[in-house]
XYZ file of C-alpha atoms in Angstrom:
766
model
C 86.657 92.076 116.070
C 87.378 92.011 112.344
C 83.963 90.506 111.526
C 82.257 92.995 113.816
C 84.096 95.870 112.152
C 83.124 94.781 108.649
C 79.472 94.316 109.561
C 79.396 97.687 111.297
C 80.984 99.344 108.296
C 78.506 97.654 105.931
C 75.591 98.742 108.057
C 76.893 102.292 108.046
C 77.287 102.214 104.268
C 73.801 100.812 103.781
C 72.395 103.476 106.077
C 73.615 106.215 103.760
C 72.979 104.284 100.545
C 69.771 106.111 99.903
C 71.849 109.287 99.434
C 74.197 107.689 96.847
C 73.626 107.331 93.096
C 72.265 103.936 92.076
C 74.021 101.481 89.784
C 74.498 97.891 88.693
C 72.230 94.987 87.884
C 69.760 96.018 90.596
C 69.207 99.389 88.912
C 68.836 98.758 85.200
C 72.624 98.332 84.638
C 73.353 101.985 85.454
C 77.054 102.998 85.667
C 78.571 105.061 88.501
C 79.729 108.566 87.559
C 83.433 109.419 87.555
C 85.633 106.964 89.470
C 83.029 105.850 92.017
C 82.650 102.157 92.884
C 79.390 100.217 92.449
C 78.662 98.210 95.630
C 77.179 94.717 95.754
C 73.784 96.258 96.607
C 73.913 98.764 93.735
C 75.001 102.133 95.164
C 77.901 104.409 94.117
C 80.584 105.614 96.577
C 84.315 105.352 97.280
C 84.069 103.619 100.684
C 85.792 100.248 101.324
C 82.382 98.563 101.404
C 81.531 99.893 97.942
C 84.948 99.180 96.385
C 85.755 95.855 98.098
C 84.088 92.434 98.243
C 81.149 92.130 95.856
C 81.975 95.368 94.004
C 80.384 95.248 90.522
C 83.344 95.815 88.194
C 81.135 96.186 85.127
C 79.510 99.296 86.505
C 82.346 101.296 88.139
C 85.802 101.200 89.736
C 86.664 98.303 92.090
C 89.754 98.004 94.340
C 91.901 95.054 93.381
C 90.076 94.495 90.105
C 90.445 95.849 86.650
C 88.156 98.818 86.122
C 85.894 98.560 83.128
C 87.637 99.750 80.040
C 85.901 102.736 78.502
C 84.233 102.030 75.228
C 85.622 103.784 72.218
C 82.811 105.964 70.960
C 82.000 105.161 67.353
C 81.688 107.907 64.828
C 78.560 107.123 62.875
C 77.351 108.956 59.844
C 74.765 111.153 61.549
C 71.161 109.967 61.085
C 72.095 107.346 58.457
C 70.343 104.045 59.119
C 71.075 100.783 57.335
C 69.974 97.170 57.103
C 66.680 95.438 56.437
C 63.733 97.836 56.651
C 65.914 100.741 57.880
C 67.797 102.198 54.954
C 69.533 99.477 53.007
C 73.224 99.810 52.142
C 75.619 102.342 53.761
C 77.163 105.038 51.517
C 80.899 105.762 51.056
C 82.088 102.224 51.968
C 80.905 102.656 55.591
C 80.086 99.643 57.766
C 76.548 98.744 58.882
C 76.533 97.911 62.634
C 74.460 95.118 64.156
C 71.996 97.787 65.333
C 71.548 99.306 61.878
C 73.692 102.472 61.900
C 76.430 103.445 59.386
C 79.990 104.246 60.534
C 83.651 103.187 60.366
C 84.555 102.234 63.965
C 85.190 98.754 65.381
C 81.686 98.895 66.836
C 80.336 99.251 63.305
C 82.789 97.053 61.351
C 83.463 94.236 63.834
C 81.209 91.755 65.621
C 77.698 91.788 64.203
C 78.581 93.957 61.211
C 75.961 93.397 58.494
C 78.073 92.535 55.429
C 75.283 92.699 52.846
C 74.680 96.351 53.762
C 78.231 97.766 54.015
C 81.939 97.067 54.335
C 82.962 94.809 57.266
C 86.635 94.854 58.438
C 87.748 95.818 54.960
C 85.667 93.258 53.112
C 83.334 94.781 50.522
C 79.630 94.091 50.972
C 78.236 90.931 49.485
C 74.723 90.983 48.166
C 72.257 89.072 50.350
C 70.879 85.836 48.990
C 67.149 86.163 49.520
C 64.818 83.181 49.349
C 62.582 83.082 46.312
C 59.112 83.168 47.778
C 56.007 83.785 45.805
C 55.637 87.519 46.420
C 53.208 88.307 49.266
C 51.682 84.820 49.193
C 50.791 83.482 52.634
C 49.825 79.891 53.382
C 48.665 77.613 56.155
C 45.780 77.662 58.627
C 44.074 81.041 58.745
C 46.619 82.668 56.393
C 45.899 81.627 52.841
C 45.579 77.870 52.606
C 47.562 75.946 49.976
C 50.546 77.341 48.012
C 50.209 77.663 44.202
C 52.549 76.184 41.550
C 53.834 73.291 43.712
C 55.601 75.708 46.080
C 56.367 74.723 49.689
C 54.613 76.255 52.709
C 57.236 77.135 55.376
C 56.676 76.678 59.098
C 56.081 80.439 59.283
C 53.336 80.399 56.652
C 55.013 81.747 53.489
C 55.200 80.099 50.042
C 58.573 79.444 48.356
C 60.965 76.778 47.058
C 64.093 77.156 49.233
C 65.338 74.745 51.920
C 63.906 77.134 54.483
C 60.476 76.630 52.921
C 60.659 72.940 51.986
C 62.723 71.478 54.849
C 62.204 71.400 58.610
C 58.752 72.594 59.621
C 57.377 72.548 56.063
C 53.576 72.289 56.230
C 52.788 69.326 53.951
C 49.019 69.796 53.826
C 49.526 73.261 52.345
C 52.290 72.686 49.765
C 55.068 70.438 48.473
C 57.720 69.406 51.046
C 61.121 68.088 49.823
C 59.524 66.787 46.643
C 56.546 65.142 48.332
C 53.227 66.415 46.992
C 50.859 67.952 49.529
C 48.484 65.670 51.353
C 45.070 67.035 52.126
C 44.447 67.574 55.847
C 41.884 65.373 57.515
C 39.309 67.770 58.833
C 38.232 66.994 62.390
C 34.629 66.742 63.411
C 34.415 69.584 65.869
C 31.851 70.277 68.489
C 29.952 72.956 66.588
C 31.426 76.470 66.936
C 33.665 75.568 69.878
C 37.226 76.765 69.283
C 40.227 76.089 71.509
C 43.909 76.832 71.920
C 45.969 79.998 72.096
C 44.002 83.054 70.969
C 40.973 80.989 69.911
C 39.041 80.013 72.999
C 41.351 78.430 75.534
C 40.445 75.085 77.094
C 37.780 72.693 75.726
C 34.720 71.974 77.900
C 33.477 68.559 79.046
C 36.861 66.760 78.787
C 36.922 67.168 74.977
C 40.208 67.134 73.031
C 41.663 70.220 71.327
C 42.852 69.300 67.807
C 45.996 70.665 66.160
C 43.702 72.964 64.174
C 42.052 74.441 67.280
C 38.642 72.712 67.422
C 37.101 70.764 70.307
C 35.918 67.169 69.795
C 36.447 63.514 70.773
C 37.551 61.797 67.525
C 41.021 60.406 66.731
C 41.618 63.520 64.652
C 41.067 65.604 67.785
C 42.720 63.395 70.406
C 45.629 61.883 68.438
C 48.525 63.413 66.521
C 48.824 67.161 67.158
C 46.309 67.177 70.021
C 46.972 70.236 72.195
C 47.231 68.778 75.690
C 47.206 72.051 77.630
C 43.789 72.893 76.185
C 41.949 69.563 76.511
C 42.183 65.799 77.025
C 44.518 63.876 74.661
C 44.075 60.073 74.294
C 42.738 59.840 77.803
C 45.416 61.996 79.416
C 44.024 64.992 81.306
C 45.177 68.425 80.151
C 48.412 69.798 81.567
C 48.833 73.508 82.195
C 50.783 75.257 79.425
C 54.346 76.352 80.085
C 54.560 80.101 79.542
C 57.119 80.995 76.874
C 60.362 82.599 77.955
C 60.472 86.332 77.300
C 62.070 87.209 73.993
C 65.125 89.419 74.538
C 64.952 92.823 72.875
C 68.009 93.510 70.679
C 70.116 96.461 71.768
C 69.045 96.698 75.421
C 71.864 98.360 77.424
C 73.904 99.181 74.319
C 75.509 102.639 74.444
C 74.112 105.714 72.723
C 73.750 109.456 72.696
C 75.995 112.455 73.120
C 78.436 110.475 75.270
C 79.070 108.267 72.230
C 79.090 110.909 69.510
C 75.406 110.545 68.716
C 75.250 106.775 68.286
C 71.568 105.837 67.994
C 69.539 103.050 69.588
C 67.796 100.286 67.614
C 64.232 101.097 66.533
C 61.778 101.583 69.372
C 64.369 101.975 72.163
C 65.030 105.115 74.198
C 68.494 106.574 74.884
C 68.755 107.466 78.577
C 70.471 110.526 80.024
C 73.421 108.283 80.902
C 73.699 106.985 77.342
C 72.107 103.521 77.537
C 69.434 102.071 75.249
C 66.313 100.670 76.920
C 62.529 100.773 77.215
C 61.904 101.618 80.883
C 60.405 104.839 82.213
C 63.888 105.855 83.413
C 65.225 105.548 79.851
C 62.315 107.261 78.086
C 61.335 110.233 80.263
C 63.599 112.694 82.151
C 66.855 113.263 80.279
C 65.991 110.971 77.375
C 68.081 111.879 74.311
C 65.570 112.310 71.488
C 68.284 112.576 68.806
C 69.425 109.015 69.555
C 66.159 107.129 70.074
C 62.448 107.339 70.840
C 61.396 109.341 73.926
C 58.089 109.953 75.662
C 56.702 113.012 73.871
C 57.969 116.397 75.000
C 55.685 119.432 75.378
C 54.470 120.929 72.105
C 57.233 122.995 70.513
C 56.756 126.754 70.277
C 55.112 127.035 73.704
C 56.883 128.001 76.946
C 56.769 125.403 79.716
C 55.072 126.593 82.953
C 57.012 126.417 86.255
C 57.126 123.104 88.091
C 54.075 122.323 90.191
C 53.846 123.981 93.612
C 50.972 123.141 96.008
C 50.682 126.804 96.989
C 49.917 127.704 93.349
C 47.238 125.031 92.836
C 46.374 123.880 96.401
C 43.275 121.999 95.259
C 45.489 119.776 93.109
C 47.927 118.842 95.891
C 48.734 115.153 96.499
C 46.444 113.312 98.894
C 46.499 109.926 100.605
C 42.952 110.018 101.990
C 40.833 106.882 101.631
C 37.846 107.065 99.275
C 34.817 106.517 101.509
C 32.205 108.725 99.824
C 32.864 109.123 96.086
C 31.210 111.961 94.196
C 28.947 110.788 91.373
C 29.127 112.291 87.899
C 25.771 112.395 86.099
C 24.515 112.457 82.522
C 23.658 116.038 81.653
C 19.931 115.238 81.218
C 19.825 114.025 84.838
C 20.743 117.478 86.163
C 17.949 119.835 87.116
C 17.611 123.135 85.265
C 19.131 124.850 88.306
C 22.107 122.459 88.356
C 22.673 122.978 84.630
C 22.702 126.748 85.172
C 25.132 126.359 88.085
C 27.497 124.391 85.865
C 27.478 127.076 83.156
C 28.090 129.757 85.805
C 30.974 127.681 87.170
C 32.671 127.621 83.753
C 32.182 131.376 83.403
C 33.707 131.784 86.865
C 36.857 129.933 85.757
C 37.069 132.387 82.845
C 36.937 135.299 85.319
C 39.378 133.828 87.873
C 42.916 135.139 87.210
C 45.543 132.869 85.697
C 48.040 131.252 88.065
C 50.677 130.839 85.372
C 53.312 133.524 84.632
C 52.062 136.350 82.430
C 54.590 135.588 79.676
C 52.567 132.458 78.754
C 49.693 134.628 77.522
C 47.048 133.038 79.767
C 44.592 135.453 81.362
C 42.179 133.216 83.288
C 42.260 129.966 85.242
C 40.322 128.388 82.365
C 43.092 129.565 80.004
C 45.572 127.689 82.218
C 43.623 124.476 81.586
C 43.581 125.053 77.828
C 47.318 125.824 77.829
C 48.144 122.535 79.598
C 46.087 120.596 77.037
C 47.817 122.459 74.218
C 51.239 121.414 75.552
C 50.161 117.755 75.558
C 49.358 117.411 71.859
C 51.664 114.435 71.225
C 51.682 112.943 74.722
C 47.905 112.602 75.087
C 46.802 111.666 71.563
C 47.479 108.661 69.316
C 49.330 106.958 72.175
C 48.603 104.844 75.244
C 48.311 108.012 77.366
C 45.070 109.214 75.730
C 42.801 107.867 78.472
C 44.887 108.260 81.673
C 46.046 111.758 80.682
C 42.531 113.047 80.021
C 41.297 111.305 83.197
C 43.689 113.380 85.322
C 43.085 116.529 83.261
C 39.290 116.309 83.643
C 39.739 115.674 87.382
C 41.861 118.853 87.623
C 39.080 120.765 85.850
C 36.508 119.421 88.322
C 38.616 120.262 91.394
C 39.297 123.815 90.174
C 35.595 124.243 89.399
C 34.753 123.252 92.975
C 37.525 125.049 94.888
C 37.959 128.239 92.856
C 34.300 128.735 91.947
C 32.318 126.959 94.683
C 30.566 124.498 92.353
C 28.848 121.803 94.453
C 26.604 119.928 92.005
C 27.520 116.729 90.096
C 30.019 117.068 87.265
C 28.006 116.333 84.089
C 28.962 114.225 81.093
C 27.259 114.051 77.694
C 26.240 110.542 76.610
C 26.139 111.400 72.918
C 25.096 107.821 72.016
C 21.565 108.784 73.149
C 21.564 111.597 70.565
C 23.545 109.604 67.994
C 20.947 109.609 65.197
C 20.576 113.411 65.162
C 23.332 114.801 67.433
C 22.734 118.411 66.416
C 19.300 118.177 68.109
C 20.769 117.308 71.521
C 19.754 119.426 74.490
C 23.437 120.278 75.122
C 23.240 122.797 72.240
C 20.233 124.598 73.753
C 20.323 128.336 74.473
C 20.084 127.595 78.201
C 23.086 125.264 78.231
C 26.220 125.654 76.031
C 24.609 127.137 72.898
C 24.622 125.881 69.325
C 26.603 126.119 66.093
C 28.820 128.997 65.017
C 27.666 131.890 62.862
C 27.925 131.308 59.112
C 30.334 134.192 58.487
C 32.593 133.979 61.594
C 32.116 130.497 63.136
C 31.793 132.256 66.525
C 29.190 130.558 68.752
C 26.019 132.414 67.849
C 23.566 131.459 70.613
C 23.462 130.710 74.322
C 25.679 131.839 77.213
C 28.915 131.536 75.193
C 27.783 133.549 72.157
C 30.789 135.573 70.909
C 32.669 134.513 74.063
C 36.373 135.472 73.976
C 39.258 133.166 74.994
C 43.046 133.624 74.942
C 44.848 130.401 73.884
C 46.767 130.380 71.639
C 45.706 134.008 71.049
C 42.583 136.029 71.749
C 39.599 134.873 69.678
C 35.941 133.891 69.991
C 35.064 130.250 70.693
C 34.319 128.781 67.274
C 32.071 125.926 66.144
C 31.367 124.657 62.645
C 29.036 121.658 62.500
C 29.746 119.319 59.598
C 26.873 120.316 57.323
C 24.939 123.514 56.673
C 21.522 122.825 55.135
C 18.157 124.455 54.586
C 17.059 122.728 57.780
C 19.953 124.206 59.778
C 23.342 122.925 60.884
C 23.832 119.166 61.102
C 26.363 116.686 62.477
C 26.873 113.224 61.055
C 25.433 110.265 62.961
C 27.475 109.155 65.985
C 27.803 105.673 67.521
C 24.624 104.287 69.104
C 24.642 102.307 72.383
C 24.251 99.108 70.343
C 27.322 99.842 68.215
C 29.429 100.758 71.258
C 28.443 97.552 73.061
C 29.313 95.488 69.985
C 32.740 96.930 69.241
C 33.838 97.126 72.886
C 32.933 93.466 73.415
C 35.931 92.541 71.250
C 38.536 94.695 73.036
C 40.603 92.100 74.897
C 43.235 94.482 76.286
C 43.791 98.167 76.974
C 45.637 98.897 73.746
C 42.866 97.507 71.525
C 40.213 99.375 73.558
C 42.123 102.670 73.433
C 42.711 102.437 69.683
C 39.064 101.558 69.011
C 37.613 104.381 71.105
C 40.130 107.003 69.907
C 39.827 106.373 66.164
C 36.073 106.554 66.469
C 33.912 107.623 68.347
C 36.327 110.021 70.144
C 37.545 111.652 66.941
C 34.104 111.945 65.341
C 32.920 114.274 68.147
C 35.898 116.600 67.682
C 35.501 116.595 63.910
C 31.706 116.829 63.999
C 31.597 119.885 66.284
C 34.430 121.552 64.372
C 35.835 124.992 65.084
C 37.988 125.047 68.217
C 37.172 121.374 68.900
C 38.805 120.466 65.587
C 42.383 121.108 66.792
C 44.134 119.900 69.997
C 45.707 123.363 70.371
C 42.283 124.962 70.876
C 39.830 122.112 71.583
C 39.608 122.625 75.365
C 38.324 126.192 74.761
C 34.894 124.780 73.844
C 32.845 123.891 76.957
C 31.644 120.735 75.185
C 35.232 119.410 75.532
C 34.884 118.418 79.199
C 31.360 117.008 78.681
C 32.806 114.809 75.919
C 35.920 113.670 77.780
C 34.029 112.921 80.978
C 31.936 110.552 78.844
C 35.055 108.986 77.278
C 36.369 108.436 80.813
C 33.022 106.841 81.747
C 33.191 104.442 78.792
C 36.721 103.469 79.828
C 35.492 102.878 83.410
C 32.655 100.666 82.125
C 35.172 98.624 80.098
C 37.539 98.424 83.085
C 34.738 96.956 85.189
C 33.577 94.484 82.535
C 36.292 91.946 83.475
C 38.729 91.741 86.416
C 41.708 91.635 84.042
C 40.669 94.951 82.479
C 40.901 97.049 85.655
C 44.695 97.396 85.619
C 45.299 96.621 81.946
C 47.607 99.148 80.266
C 50.009 99.158 77.319
C 50.613 100.320 73.769
C 52.878 102.853 72.102
C 54.396 105.695 74.132
C 54.805 108.042 71.205
C 52.581 108.709 68.162
C 55.747 108.574 66.042
C 56.488 104.984 67.107
C 54.555 101.744 66.659
C 56.614 99.934 69.317
C 54.370 99.000 72.235
C 56.637 99.716 75.208
C 54.274 101.885 77.316
C 54.464 100.994 81.013
C 52.181 101.519 84.044
C 55.153 103.291 85.641
C 55.079 106.016 82.959
C 54.116 109.457 84.231
C 51.036 111.518 83.386
C 52.543 114.984 82.953
C 50.387 117.988 83.901
C 53.096 120.591 83.140
C 52.849 122.468 86.440
C 49.098 122.060 86.997
C 49.037 119.384 89.695
C 51.287 116.457 90.491
C 52.590 114.092 87.817
C 50.879 110.793 88.660
C 52.133 107.423 87.483
C 49.675 105.637 85.198
C 49.165 102.840 87.742
C 47.971 105.466 90.254
C 45.081 106.634 88.060
C 43.577 103.342 86.884
C 41.050 103.106 89.763
C 38.825 106.197 89.961
C 37.784 105.272 93.503
C 41.265 104.210 94.605
C 41.725 107.000 97.138
C 43.629 110.254 97.370
C 42.357 112.657 94.732
C 40.638 109.762 92.969
C 37.269 109.365 94.631
C 34.447 109.554 92.121
C 32.085 107.354 90.134
C 29.387 107.522 87.460
C 25.633 107.115 87.635
C 24.036 104.091 85.990
C 23.477 103.972 82.234
C 20.590 106.152 81.049
C 17.523 104.397 79.653
C 14.453 105.760 77.835
C 11.482 105.852 80.190
C 7.822 106.421 79.291
C 6.467 109.342 81.292
C 2.857 108.309 80.493
C 2.902 104.534 79.822
C -0.721 104.415 78.691
C 0.023 106.832 75.854
C 3.443 105.729 74.658
C 3.567 104.419 71.072
C -0.200 104.501 70.654
C 0.152 106.294 67.322
C 2.805 103.828 66.163
C 0.616 100.922 67.169
C -2.230 102.234 65.013
C 0.153 102.322 62.059
C 0.589 98.566 62.302
C -2.073 98.078 59.636
C 0.080 99.835 57.038
C 1.193 97.408 54.300
C 4.511 95.781 55.086
C 4.749 97.045 58.672
C 6.606 94.969 61.250
C 5.711 95.063 64.932
C 8.612 95.214 67.353
C 7.286 93.733 70.575
C 7.162 95.831 73.735
C 9.508 93.366 75.442
C 12.149 94.329 72.865
C 11.500 98.085 72.657
C 13.956 99.538 75.194
C 11.505 101.855 76.956
C 10.890 101.339 80.650
C 7.200 101.282 81.677
C 6.141 100.571 78.086
C 3.406 98.075 77.211
C 3.018 98.885 73.508
C 4.889 97.501 70.502
C 6.190 99.825 67.796
C 5.297 99.476 64.119
C 8.406 99.667 61.929
C 8.544 100.284 58.202
C 11.302 97.818 57.215
C 14.081 98.374 54.727
C 13.472 94.811 53.454
C 17.047 94.567 52.270
C 16.171 96.517 49.132
C 17.403 99.820 50.514
C 20.732 100.690 52.122
C 20.884 101.849 55.718
C 20.143 105.568 56.057
C 23.044 107.959 55.481
C 24.812 109.949 58.193
C 22.726 113.084 57.542
C 19.342 111.411 56.902
C 16.660 112.519 59.361
C 13.564 110.987 57.722
C 13.992 107.362 58.827
C 12.639 107.106 62.370
C 13.450 103.450 63.102
C 16.887 102.487 61.783
C 20.473 103.315 62.676
C 22.542 105.393 60.276
C 25.799 104.806 58.475
C 28.742 106.976 59.513
C 30.568 109.656 57.576
C 34.276 108.791 57.093
C 36.698 110.869 59.141
C 38.268 113.639 57.083
C 41.681 112.533 55.759
C 43.191 116.019 56.004
C 42.187 116.100 59.661
C 43.637 112.624 60.277
C 46.979 113.680 58.799
C 46.958 116.849 60.895
C 46.579 114.526 63.905
C 49.704 112.574 62.748
C 47.888 109.468 61.486
C 50.271 107.490 59.262
C 49.225 105.820 56.004
C 48.878 102.477 57.794
C 46.848 104.062 60.608
C 44.503 105.702 58.087
C 44.088 102.330 56.377
C 43.160 100.870 59.783
C 40.583 103.617 60.327
C 39.015 103.037 56.908
C 38.835 99.262 57.408
C 37.149 99.652 60.787
C 34.738 102.323 59.507
C 33.540 99.796 56.919
C 33.119 97.148 59.628
C 31.020 99.485 61.805
C 28.758 100.339 58.862
C 28.325 96.593 58.291
C 27.345 96.223 61.965
C 24.755 98.969 61.395
C 23.340 97.017 58.434
C 23.082 93.831 60.518
C 21.398 95.635 63.423
C 18.901 97.190 61.013
C 18.154 93.709 59.662
C 17.314 92.624 63.224
C 15.017 95.650 63.499
C 13.217 94.613 60.312
C 12.653 91.149 61.789
C 11.128 92.631 64.936
C 14.087 91.578 67.113
C 15.616 94.931 68.038
C 14.940 98.659 68.202
C 17.597 101.075 69.437
C 16.720 103.546 72.157
C 18.451 106.168 70.019
C 16.023 105.567 67.111
C 14.252 108.814 66.309
C 10.814 107.251 66.873
C 11.814 106.951 70.542
C 14.208 109.880 70.917
C 11.753 112.392 69.448
C 8.722 111.041 71.351
C 7.520 113.665 73.812
C 6.354 110.906 76.164
C 9.907 109.582 76.628
C 12.718 110.924 78.780
C 16.129 109.422 79.528
C 16.922 108.714 83.175
C 19.488 106.652 85.089
C 18.571 102.966 84.972
C 17.408 100.985 87.988
C 18.963 97.623 88.967
C 16.297 95.561 87.178
C 16.186 97.649 83.989
C 17.662 95.978 80.893
C 19.917 98.473 79.136
C 20.448 98.455 75.387
C 24.150 97.718 75.912
C 23.426 94.680 78.076
C 20.772 93.423 75.630
C 23.119 93.710 72.643
C 26.046 92.144 74.482
C 23.919 89.153 75.441
C 21.907 88.676 72.241
C 23.843 89.945 69.240
C 27.428 91.141 69.851
C 29.130 87.792 69.311
C 27.097 87.034 66.180
C 27.705 90.492 64.729
C 31.464 90.412 65.275
C 31.667 86.922 63.825
C 29.955 88.239 60.700
C 32.200 91.299 60.215
C 35.473 89.864 61.542
C 37.839 91.313 64.148
C 38.698 94.990 64.138
C 42.032 95.942 62.577
C 44.558 96.947 65.243
């Protein structure tokens, strides 16, 4: 009977567990509130099952066991950091805690107290004894080679003369070790250009050995001392699979913080949860996160009122759905739409401007389109310069599409603008035509001067006309700097091995160059969604992400990076939420990675557009006749990326004596153009740090070098971009969706040149 009673009681307790607060090791070490007990399955209550056998004493009260003693909250000096790289020495004889905060409690002055940076249990600080390295001198393989002045090269690749440099792990080939002069390394005889090992190329082919320096071969230098067995054969032994390293614990996880502990802060990069615990999970960093005591997922932009929580009756078209995706809608490049479909799209946008706002009147929004702009305005920090850039705008653009269809009856494909087609003269694109979204702003007001949105009024953040200001005003009209061509995109994206590197590459440029190049409202996240080009641009960014996701199986669900533009710590998680601030449900990131995954996600993109000769017998005839001009180079018709073309194109080469054309040159009809650097004032307005700006500048130089190398291939008759003006401006060419057997420029570059180009310019700075 006793056993039966206990089991029945446990079953009853488990049956109501879902109603109880969670706790314990099963739930991120959460503590029970008040005097509740934490059961062996991690739920809070005062029942015998919760407080008896298996009760977790560390996380609440337990009958028959000592309850956890409350921690004495330290009294730190508010906002005063200390320690290496945080703030140095504490003022006023305060102690520096193990987590780098100044104070005078036992938590600061006891275990882990950093003596060099403050008083510890009454002992005055002692100055740290730093090693004496050669300042900023790296050494070893791939870092800097041999140390100067007979210094030692430590196992971590720094030059110096301390025991830490010259003792265990000292790299003898690259410096002196315990008095022994360096011995030159014996270079292996690799199989040409075949790398191996971690981060270099993985496993060697054909049973070759992977040397300690990361090259494949079959000599003693490859297969003997230092041979990397997991990545190839070693002295006849087949390779063994590598043992994955144990995860490195993150200092400070589950330490206490926040208002419950008088403002004690978390170590760098960690969030302080509502319950006062430091951590990196979604539960720590979103709802209730204490921003004064750690990093949090970005809050809505300050100075703007938050809309009410989402209700399906307010935005029924954006309600959650579990329907399977059996017939996805297809988004099309704007040139693939008929004139009637283009007109319908413009009328749909105007309809959203006429439809009344569904937000409260105190927000200042007048129309349903204003509601969209307001939501984007709120997301300034969340959706820019962080991992959320792509998933947030994916959901936002989907909301725009669903409102366009349900509120305004739009039934045609949602268009995107593939600006790489127009990259060599973007201001001449058909999107700026009077029959589509109009052109540049007026010289004296910046208000759109032509087309259906001329002098069009919007209301966020206050009533004003939609403004544009292209980058350059000239005698020939307004101009935008050259954008990225299909060849450049294919090259740089071929090196993005994970989501974070892809997101950073696409956001820095080309994403930013469109916003800066169009100018006006597009130049600021507060107003950018007012311009109808915004959704054409971001649908294309979403398409490029989808192409990258489909390029390798591992890319489809890849996600990571920094949660907050103010933090470089890469703790973003697929369980993080995509906040829509009342306009639709808040998806988790892992729910939005597959655009055909079902529910509200059931769409795709048409195939990549390719230039097609409308009259093959006439295409390039004039260029062919120019082949007799002195110094001309013929680019064969099998290379010229025009479908149905049988003529080569005569190119006037640069011959290496001239630089690539500048961003605003429009005279060169054959070559790709260099890019204008992003404006530094604009980058700082977008919260780019000094190190991030340095990254942008380094990568801008690399892309311009790629342009030079592609132009050299053009001058050798090996390549001609479909965006070259000789093709783009040819009246016999139009751009249409490619067929299965068509070779796209991206595929051609990826196969023929991408690897060689990236090897020449080096990896992008991340």
